[in-house]
Amino acid sequence: MRARISGEVRFDDGSRALYATDASNYRQVPIGVVLPKTADDVAAAIEVAREFGAPILARGGGTSLAGQCCNVAIVLDFSKYLNRIIEINPGERWARVEPGVVLDDLRTAALQHGLTFGPDPATHAQNTMGGMIGNNSCGMHAQMAGKVEDNVYELDVLTYDGLRLTVGETSPDGLERLCARDDRTGQIYRGLRELRERYAADIRERFPDIPRRVSGYSLNELLPENHFNVARSLVGTECTCVVVLSARVKLIENPDKRCLLVLAFGDVCEAGDAVARVNTHGPIALEGFDDLLLEFIKRKQLDVGDDRLLPGIAEAKGWLICEFGRIGDMAGALAAARSCEADLRAAGAIDSKIITDPHDQKVLWEFRDAALPATSKVPGVPDLYPGWEDSAVPPDAVGRYLRDLRALFEKYGYLGSLYGHFGQGCIHVNVTFDLHTEVGVEAWKAFLLDAAHLIRRYGGSLSGEHGDGQARAALLPIMYGERVVEAFRAFKRVWDPQNRMNPGKVVYAYAVDVDLREGPPYDRPDPPTYFSFASTDRGSFAYAANRCVGVGKCRSHESGTMCPSYRVTREERHATRGRARLLFEMLRGSPLSGGWRSEEVKSALDLCLACKGCKHDCPVHVDMATYKAEFLAHYYEGRLRTIWAYAFGLIPRWARLGSRVARLANFVTQAPALSHLAKAAVHMAPQRRIPRFSEPSFKGWYRKNRLNPVTGVAGKRVILWVDTFNNYFHAPTARHAFEVLEAAGYEVVVPLQNLCCGRPLYDYGMLDRAKLFLRSVIDELSPELERGTPIVGLEPSCVSVFKDELLNLFPGDARARRLSESVRLLGDFLAADNSWIAPKLGVKAVVHAHCHHKSVLGTAGDKAVLEAMGVDANWLDAGCCGMAGAFGFEAGEHYEVSVKAGELALLPSVRKAAPEELIVSNGFSCREQISQCTDREALHLADVIYKALHRATP
């Protein structure tokens, strides 16, 4: 295969492990993975597979919930290369796309013409058009635009036996001509015509007439009244029939004037009862959810949504979000919303609110988009799983169905939060199924049978969006009857007579309890660890390694902090999800071997910048920085690390020694020839500058000038935690912070002992030493902590150690918890001091928050301080700066990824800033990246406040 294609061919164990599962309950290790660059690559790959009889599975974003994106097959991943928008025709309102195009990329491009692609699943930032076609996806705006099936004009497809053809609507004359052909094309069309003639009556009788019928194959599209639309009949076939090479899809006008009506009800079932009435007012989206979803979001402390936007928050237990939209007509959208509000208030809604502010609307939709991850890995609740997360009924039956579904949950002792696309009768729910024990799995299977018969009674669909895959395929006879399922099998045989396309899914299906990722008899190993994982992962690294639920938010191309290395490489193994999957597979031991010494895991973690973006941005709080440190600690047990690890992991020691001879050290590190030798000795990128030592260090200045602290206002005493970087390299910043705190009336105490939080040690897995460092800090600061003295830190990555790693290494240690609770960043500390009067500084500033600042600490304090100072701050949504401590200084791939990450957003934004605008960033690494890659120097918040103080003082 490598000899025949220009793309990438990966049959190594690491790649196979990466693609062993999707977002479902299932796991099947593939034969190999191919990343084709062209349609010809796809054809060549399938040709080779055919020679060996190997199955084929094409997948997009890998976010499927029913198991259709994992199989013992050759996996074709189109997302890296086959991701072009080939053409947009705004006049005729269509686009031609390759299967790897991310939905949001298409929508962004179409929006330039006032158009959009209608269906929009919650994973719109990472799912691909090919995956949406495979699943017949919908999303909230299928209410306005229909399913993907309704938005496809043509498909360019490839069969397993090598036939490439373009399919779409077929006129009666065209069908006759195609059937008359004496080739494989004619054979296919004759087979489809015969299938239609044999099963037309069964299809008309047994296909539910509801908006969200996604289960099974869309054989109804072959009926005469639907113009024998072969393209649409292939939508939703989950790669069990053909591989889609490109698609011509429908674009619609984008309603640019929108408002939301939020209705509150006493119960989510009552909200369901109101759906039919709301639908008479013509919403373009109608979503519902229950109070349990709110509870789960709060338990998980997800930074999404704002329940203060919800009416009736004190008494309601069910809500509907109704969106009304018009093109260029806000008055019309508002009129429809107000009419609906009056109608529904008269019909029993207990409260309501109309929201017109675009920001508030965005916040509410983020709240709804978070529903799936919000119902996964909930603290204090048994794990919830997909498995009955996607049923659909007639919209006028939603309330009754929800009551019956709840009764079924009660019968089996299950818990689940109910939400979904209520306007089209589609109900989403993750449920507390026990998929680990034989008894639990048998109960789940019994529940599925009962639930499938319940759906049949309602004339509904097993799936209203996520497809059948393996999770629901075996239940299709209950929904459709044997005759229609027989027709599905005949349809597959027409396209894939050898059953080599994603076998075991949709038809000829594997049993629902086969290949469960953690089902019996899997015995999850639980190795001893350095970190406790007590507060988040039940004290188990194995639980942490399976925390990822596969929604793939880490594969987003824009906004947020995670995952910088994925945004640069577009490699699954460099996404948080990919790394989490490899850690899980490492513990399983097959196909990965070597345990903690796994080279595949080591390689995947190598480009992790430990930014902690995933800890915040990941909806289930995967904490890859911690997992990386834990892995490296075991990987290097009994082995020497690289020279780079010792040079930078132990930077507190070397900085202290260098500072004693700062002038000589600066001469050596700044002189071109000597600097080159110094960098080569420690494997530093030759393009980087070695930071200069401050002369003197901050503590050197402090000893000489302020050893006896200025007494502040009675009771106002504070410890200034001066980290290695601000002490030895950015001493002026530490001095400015010192003087800012004194000016605020504080007696400022600076510990003179050689204390360090050990932040660089985590990047190299030196956890034994890091624990010793923290123990010393606890011992030295305990007297001050006992008297209640707060601590102010300057470097976000160091403060995050006290908030995060400290408690994970010392669980249950009262002194450690007191230390953690006592530490704040300068901005947070000043913002909480009601007596502090911010000096004014009427300037503009471009502000970039350090990753740990955003992900662990939050930026509210700095925002409040800058606002109080009158600074017009432009806070960048720029992701990671790319430097990430020592990461960006290291030669080779680290340096390259570092610069590319910075160039994604931060560095261009800095270069665009006007000369008079301040550049502000608290992180040492962020300031270094800015100074080394642009002609600007960034200021710490302490520098900005100091600047304001001295401007205000003559």
Short mmCIF file of N, CA, C and O in Angstrom, two decimals, residues 461-546:
data_model
loop_
_atom_site.label_atom_id
_atom_site.label_comp_id
_atom_site.label_asym_id
_atom_site.label_seq_id
_atom_site.Cartn_x
_atom_site.Cartn_y
_atom_site.Cartn_z
N SER A 461 -38.35 6.02 15.96
CA SER A 461 -37.11 5.50 15.39
C SER A 461 -36.11 5.22 16.51
O SER A 461 -35.98 6.00 17.45
N LEU A 462 -35.41 4.10 16.38
CA LEU A 462 -34.37 3.77 17.37
C LEU A 462 -33.33 4.87 17.42
O LEU A 462 -32.78 5.18 18.48
N SER A 463 -33.02 5.46 16.27
CA SER A 463 -32.05 6.55 16.21
C SER A 463 -32.68 7.74 15.52
O SER A 463 -33.32 7.61 14.48
N GLY A 464 -32.47 8.91 16.12
CA GLY A 464 -32.94 10.15 15.51
C GLY A 464 -31.80 11.03 15.06
O GLY A 464 -32.03 12.16 14.65
N GLU A 465 -30.56 10.49 15.13
CA GLU A 465 -29.42 11.32 14.72
C GLU A 465 -28.10 10.56 14.68
O GLU A 465 -27.30 10.74 13.76
N HIS A 466 -27.85 9.71 15.64
CA HIS A 466 -26.52 9.12 15.79
C HIS A 466 -26.31 7.84 14.99
O HIS A 466 -25.21 7.31 14.95
N GLY A 467 -27.35 7.34 14.38
CA GLY A 467 -27.22 6.13 13.58
C GLY A 467 -27.32 4.87 14.41
O GLY A 467 -27.49 4.89 15.63
N ASP A 468 -27.22 3.73 13.72
CA ASP A 468 -27.39 2.43 14.37
C ASP A 468 -26.07 1.80 14.79
O ASP A 468 -25.95 1.27 15.89
N GLY A 469 -25.06 1.84 13.86
CA GLY A 469 -23.79 1.22 14.16
C GLY A 469 -23.97 -0.19 14.66
O GLY A 469 -24.61 -1.04 14.05
N GLN A 470 -23.42 -0.44 15.83
CA GLN A 470 -23.58 -1.72 16.51
C GLN A 470 -24.56 -1.61 17.67
O GLN A 470 -25.14 -2.60 18.09
N ALA A 471 -24.75 -0.39 18.17
CA ALA A 471 -25.55 -0.21 19.38
C ALA A 471 -27.02 -0.53 19.18
O ALA A 471 -27.70 -0.99 20.09
N ARG A 472 -27.54 -0.27 17.97
CA ARG A 472 -28.97 -0.45 17.75
C ARG A 472 -29.32 -1.36 16.57
O ARG A 472 -30.48 -1.66 16.33
N ALA A 473 -28.30 -1.79 15.84
CA ALA A 473 -28.56 -2.54 14.61
C ALA A 473 -29.37 -3.81 14.86
O ALA A 473 -30.27 -4.16 14.09
N ALA A 474 -29.05 -4.52 15.93
CA ALA A 474 -29.73 -5.79 16.19
C ALA A 474 -31.19 -5.58 16.57
O ALA A 474 -31.98 -6.55 16.57
N LEU A 475 -31.57 -4.34 16.87
CA LEU A 475 -32.95 -4.05 17.26
C LEU A 475 -33.82 -3.63 16.07
O LEU A 475 -35.03 -3.43 16.23
N LEU A 476 -33.22 -3.49 14.90
CA LEU A 476 -33.97 -3.02 13.73
C LEU A 476 -35.19 -3.88 13.39
O LEU A 476 -36.22 -3.33 12.96
N PRO A 477 -35.13 -5.21 13.54
CA PRO A 477 -36.35 -5.99 13.24
C PRO A 477 -37.55 -5.59 14.10
O PRO A 477 -38.70 -5.70 13.65
N ILE A 478 -37.31 -5.14 15.33
CA ILE A 478 -38.42 -4.71 16.18
C ILE A 478 -39.06 -3.46 15.59
O ILE A 478 -40.29 -3.32 15.55
N MET A 479 -38.23 -2.54 15.11
CA MET A 479 -38.74 -1.28 14.58
C MET A 479 -39.39 -1.45 13.21
O MET A 479 -40.47 -0.91 12.94
N TYR A 480 -38.74 -2.21 12.33
CA TYR A 480 -39.15 -2.26 10.93
C TYR A 480 -39.88 -3.55 10.53
O TYR A 480 -40.59 -3.57 9.51
N GLY A 481 -39.65 -4.61 11.27
CA GLY A 481 -40.14 -5.92 10.83
C GLY A 481 -39.12 -6.60 9.94
O GLY A 481 -38.25 -5.96 9.34
N GLU A 482 -39.25 -7.90 9.82
CA GLU A 482 -38.24 -8.69 9.10
C GLU A 482 -38.20 -8.36 7.60
O GLU A 482 -37.14 -8.41 6.99
N ARG A 483 -39.33 -8.04 7.00
CA ARG A 483 -39.33 -7.77 5.55
C ARG A 483 -38.46 -6.56 5.21
O ARG A 483 -37.67 -6.60 4.26
N VAL A 484 -38.59 -5.50 5.97
CA VAL A 484 -37.80 -4.30 5.68
C VAL A 484 -36.32 -4.55 5.99
O VAL A 484 -35.44 -4.11 5.24
N VAL A 485 -36.03 -5.26 7.07
CA VAL A 485 -34.63 -5.58 7.38
C VAL A 485 -34.05 -6.46 6.27
O VAL A 485 -32.88 -6.31 5.90
N GLU A 486 -34.87 -7.33 5.71
CA GLU A 486 -34.43 -8.12 4.57
C GLU A 486 -34.11 -7.20 3.39
O GLU A 486 -33.13 -7.42 2.66
N ALA A 487 -34.88 -6.15 3.21
CA ALA A 487 -34.61 -5.17 2.16
C ALA A 487 -33.30 -4.43 2.42
O ALA A 487 -32.54 -4.13 1.48
N PHE A 488 -33.02 -4.12 3.69
CA PHE A 488 -31.75 -3.47 4.03
C PHE A 488 -30.58 -4.37 3.61
O PHE A 488 -29.58 -3.90 3.04
N ARG A 489 -30.71 -5.66 3.91
CA ARG A 489 -29.63 -6.59 3.55
C ARG A 489 -29.45 -6.65 2.03
O ARG A 489 -28.33 -6.69 1.52
N ALA A 490 -30.58 -6.63 1.33
CA ALA A 490 -30.51 -6.66 -0.13
C ALA A 490 -29.84 -5.40 -0.67
O ALA A 490 -29.06 -5.45 -1.64
N PHE A 491 -30.11 -4.26 -0.05
CA PHE A 491 -29.50 -3.00 -0.46
C PHE A 491 -27.98 -3.06 -0.27
O PHE A 491 -27.21 -2.67 -1.17
N LYS A 492 -27.55 -3.57 0.87
CA LYS A 492 -26.11 -3.70 1.10
C LYS A 492 -25.48 -4.65 0.09
O LYS A 492 -24.39 -4.39 -0.44
N ARG A 493 -26.15 -5.74 -0.22
CA ARG A 493 -25.58 -6.71 -1.18
C ARG A 493 -25.40 -6.10 -2.56
O ARG A 493 -24.48 -6.45 -3.30
N VAL A 494 -26.30 -5.19 -2.93
CA VAL A 494 -26.16 -4.52 -4.23
C VAL A 494 -24.82 -3.79 -4.30
O VAL A 494 -24.10 -3.86 -5.30
N TRP A 495 -24.48 -3.10 -3.24
CA TRP A 495 -23.27 -2.28 -3.22
C TRP A 495 -22.05 -3.06 -2.77
O TRP A 495 -20.93 -2.83 -3.25
N ASP A 496 -22.22 -3.95 -1.81
CA ASP A 496 -21.08 -4.60 -1.15
C ASP A 496 -21.36 -6.09 -1.01
O ASP A 496 -21.57 -6.60 0.09
N PRO A 497 -21.36 -6.81 -2.12
CA PRO A 497 -21.74 -8.24 -2.05
C PRO A 497 -20.79 -9.08 -1.20
O PRO A 497 -21.19 -10.14 -0.71
N GLN A 498 -19.56 -8.62 -1.00
CA GLN A 498 -18.61 -9.40 -0.20
C GLN A 498 -18.66 -9.06 1.29
O GLN A 498 -17.92 -9.64 2.08
N ASN A 499 -19.50 -8.09 1.65
CA ASN A 499 -19.61 -7.67 3.05
C ASN A 499 -18.24 -7.25 3.61
O ASN A 499 -17.85 -7.66 4.70
N ARG A 500 -17.55 -6.40 2.87
CA ARG A 500 -16.24 -5.93 3.29
C ARG A 500 -16.26 -4.46 3.73
O ARG A 500 -15.26 -3.95 4.20
N MET A 501 -17.39 -3.80 3.55
CA MET A 501 -17.50 -2.40 3.95
C MET A 501 -18.07 -2.32 5.36
O MET A 501 -19.25 -2.63 5.59
N ASN A 502 -17.23 -1.95 6.31
CA ASN A 502 -17.63 -1.78 7.71
C ASN A 502 -18.55 -2.91 8.18
O ASN A 502 -19.67 -2.68 8.64
N PRO A 503 -18.10 -4.14 8.07
CA PRO A 503 -18.96 -5.29 8.40
C PRO A 503 -19.37 -5.28 9.87
O PRO A 503 -18.66 -4.79 10.74
N GLY A 504 -20.55 -5.84 10.12
CA GLY A 504 -21.03 -5.97 11.50
C GLY A 504 -21.78 -4.76 12.00
O GLY A 504 -22.20 -4.73 13.15
N LYS A 505 -21.96 -3.75 11.12
CA LYS A 505 -22.68 -2.55 11.51
C LYS A 505 -23.93 -2.41 10.64
O LYS A 505 -23.93 -2.78 9.47
N VAL A 506 -24.98 -1.91 11.20
CA VAL A 506 -26.30 -1.67 10.59
C VAL A 506 -27.01 -2.98 10.22
O VAL A 506 -28.08 -3.27 10.74
N VAL A 507 -26.44 -3.76 9.29
CA VAL A 507 -27.04 -5.05 8.95
C VAL A 507 -25.97 -6.14 9.11
O VAL A 507 -24.79 -5.86 9.13
N TYR A 508 -26.45 -7.39 9.20
CA TYR A 508 -25.54 -8.49 9.55
C TYR A 508 -24.73 -8.07 10.79
O TYR A 508 -23.52 -8.24 10.86
N ALA A 509 -25.41 -7.53 11.77
CA ALA A 509 -24.74 -6.80 12.84
C ALA A 509 -24.17 -7.73 13.91
O ALA A 509 -24.72 -8.78 14.23
N TYR A 510 -23.06 -7.26 14.49
CA TYR A 510 -22.53 -7.89 15.69
C TYR A 510 -23.54 -7.69 16.83
O TYR A 510 -24.28 -6.70 16.84
N ALA A 511 -23.52 -8.58 17.78
CA ALA A 511 -24.41 -8.45 18.94
C ALA A 511 -24.07 -7.17 19.70
O ALA A 511 -22.93 -6.70 19.70
N VAL A 512 -25.06 -6.63 20.37
CA VAL A 512 -24.91 -5.35 21.04
C VAL A 512 -23.87 -5.41 22.16
O VAL A 512 -23.25 -4.40 22.52
N ASP A 513 -23.64 -6.59 22.74
CA ASP A 513 -22.72 -6.70 23.87
C ASP A 513 -21.35 -7.26 23.47
O ASP A 513 -20.54 -7.60 24.33
N VAL A 514 -21.07 -7.33 22.17
CA VAL A 514 -19.76 -7.80 21.70
C VAL A 514 -18.82 -6.60 21.59
O VAL A 514 -19.23 -5.52 21.17
N ASP A 515 -17.57 -6.80 21.97
CA ASP A 515 -16.53 -5.77 21.82
C ASP A 515 -16.79 -4.52 22.65
O ASP A 515 -16.39 -3.41 22.26
N LEU A 516 -17.43 -4.67 23.80
CA LEU A 516 -17.56 -3.53 24.70
C LEU A 516 -16.18 -3.12 25.22
O LEU A 516 -15.38 -3.96 25.61
N ARG A 517 -15.93 -1.81 25.25
CA ARG A 517 -14.59 -1.33 25.58
C ARG A 517 -14.16 -1.77 26.99
O ARG A 517 -13.02 -2.15 27.21
N GLU A 518 -15.09 -1.70 27.93
CA GLU A 518 -14.76 -2.11 29.30
C GLU A 518 -15.74 -3.17 29.82
O GLU A 518 -15.94 -3.30 31.02
N GLY A 519 -16.33 -3.90 28.91
CA GLY A 519 -17.27 -4.92 29.33
C GLY A 519 -16.56 -6.17 29.82
O GLY A 519 -15.36 -6.34 29.65
N PRO A 520 -17.31 -7.06 30.44
CA PRO A 520 -16.71 -8.32 30.88
C PRO A 520 -16.21 -9.09 29.67
O PRO A 520 -16.79 -9.01 28.58
N PRO A 521 -15.06 -9.75 29.78
CA PRO A 521 -14.30 -10.06 30.99
C PRO A 521 -13.12 -9.12 31.24
O PRO A 521 -12.15 -9.50 31.91
N TYR A 522 -13.14 -7.89 30.70
CA TYR A 522 -12.01 -6.98 30.87
C TYR A 522 -11.79 -6.66 32.34
O TYR A 522 -12.71 -6.23 33.05
N ASP A 523 -10.57 -6.86 32.80
CA ASP A 523 -10.20 -6.57 34.18
C ASP A 523 -9.25 -5.39 34.17
O ASP A 523 -8.09 -5.50 33.80
N ARG A 524 -9.76 -4.24 34.54
CA ARG A 524 -8.98 -3.00 34.44
C ARG A 524 -7.82 -3.00 35.42
O ARG A 524 -8.02 -3.10 36.63
N PRO A 525 -6.58 -2.88 34.93
CA PRO A 525 -5.44 -2.81 35.85
C PRO A 525 -5.42 -1.48 36.57
O PRO A 525 -5.95 -0.48 36.08
N ASP A 526 -4.84 -1.45 37.73
CA ASP A 526 -4.81 -0.23 38.53
C ASP A 526 -3.42 -0.06 39.15
O ASP A 526 -3.20 -0.37 40.32
N PRO A 527 -2.44 0.41 38.39
CA PRO A 527 -1.06 0.47 38.88
C PRO A 527 -0.88 1.55 39.94
O PRO A 527 -1.61 2.55 39.96
N PRO A 528 0.11 1.38 40.82
CA PRO A 528 0.42 2.43 41.80
C PRO A 528 0.95 3.68 41.08
O PRO A 528 1.61 3.58 40.05
N THR A 529 0.66 4.84 41.63
CA THR A 529 1.02 6.10 40.97
C THR A 529 1.60 7.10 41.97
O THR A 529 1.43 6.96 43.18
N TYR A 530 2.25 8.12 41.43
CA TYR A 530 2.78 9.22 42.24
C TYR A 530 1.66 10.17 42.62
O TYR A 530 1.51 10.53 43.79
N PHE A 531 0.89 10.60 41.64
CA PHE A 531 -0.28 11.41 41.92
C PHE A 531 -1.37 10.52 42.51
O PHE A 531 -1.45 9.33 42.22
N SER A 532 -2.22 11.13 43.32
CA SER A 532 -3.26 10.34 43.99
C SER A 532 -4.49 10.11 43.11
O SER A 532 -5.18 9.11 43.27
N PHE A 533 -4.80 11.06 42.23
CA PHE A 533 -6.02 11.02 41.42
C PHE A 533 -7.27 10.85 42.29
O PHE A 533 -8.28 10.33 41.85
N ALA A 534 -7.17 11.32 43.52
CA ALA A 534 -8.25 11.07 44.49
C ALA A 534 -9.45 11.97 44.27
O ALA A 534 -10.60 11.52 44.36
N SER A 535 -9.22 13.23 43.97
CA SER A 535 -10.34 14.17 43.92
C SER A 535 -11.14 14.09 42.63
O SER A 535 -12.29 14.50 42.58
N THR A 536 -10.52 13.57 41.56
CA THR A 536 -11.19 13.59 40.26
C THR A 536 -11.45 12.21 39.67
O THR A 536 -12.40 12.03 38.90
N ASP A 537 -10.62 11.24 40.01
CA ASP A 537 -10.68 9.96 39.30
C ASP A 537 -10.72 8.75 40.22
O ASP A 537 -10.19 7.70 39.90
N ARG A 538 -11.36 8.93 41.37
CA ARG A 538 -11.61 7.81 42.29
C ARG A 538 -10.31 7.12 42.69
O ARG A 538 -10.27 5.91 42.95
N GLY A 539 -9.22 7.89 42.72
CA GLY A 539 -7.94 7.36 43.14
C GLY A 539 -7.33 6.38 42.16
O GLY A 539 -6.47 5.58 42.54
N SER A 540 -7.70 6.46 40.88
CA SER A 540 -7.29 5.45 39.92
C SER A 540 -6.78 6.09 38.64
O SER A 540 -7.51 6.82 37.96
N PHE A 541 -5.54 5.79 38.28
CA PHE A 541 -5.01 6.25 37.00
C PHE A 541 -5.76 5.56 35.86
O PHE A 541 -5.98 6.16 34.79
N ALA A 542 -6.15 4.32 36.05
CA ALA A 542 -6.88 3.61 35.01
C ALA A 542 -8.20 4.30 34.71
O ALA A 542 -8.62 4.40 33.55
N TYR A 543 -8.87 4.78 35.75
CA TYR A 543 -10.11 5.52 35.54
C TYR A 543 -9.82 6.81 34.78
O TYR A 543 -10.56 7.19 33.86
N ALA A 544 -8.73 7.49 35.16
CA ALA A 544 -8.35 8.72 34.48
C ALA A 544 -8.06 8.46 33.01
O ALA A 544 -8.45 9.24 32.13
N ALA A 545 -7.39 7.35 32.72
CA ALA A 545 -7.02 7.04 31.34
C ALA A 545 -8.23 6.72 30.48
O ALA A 545 -8.13 6.77 29.25
N ASN A 546 -9.35 6.42 31.11
CA ASN A 546 -10.58 6.16 30.36
C ASN A 546 -11.58 7.30 30.53
O ASN A 546 -12.77 7.15 30.24
#
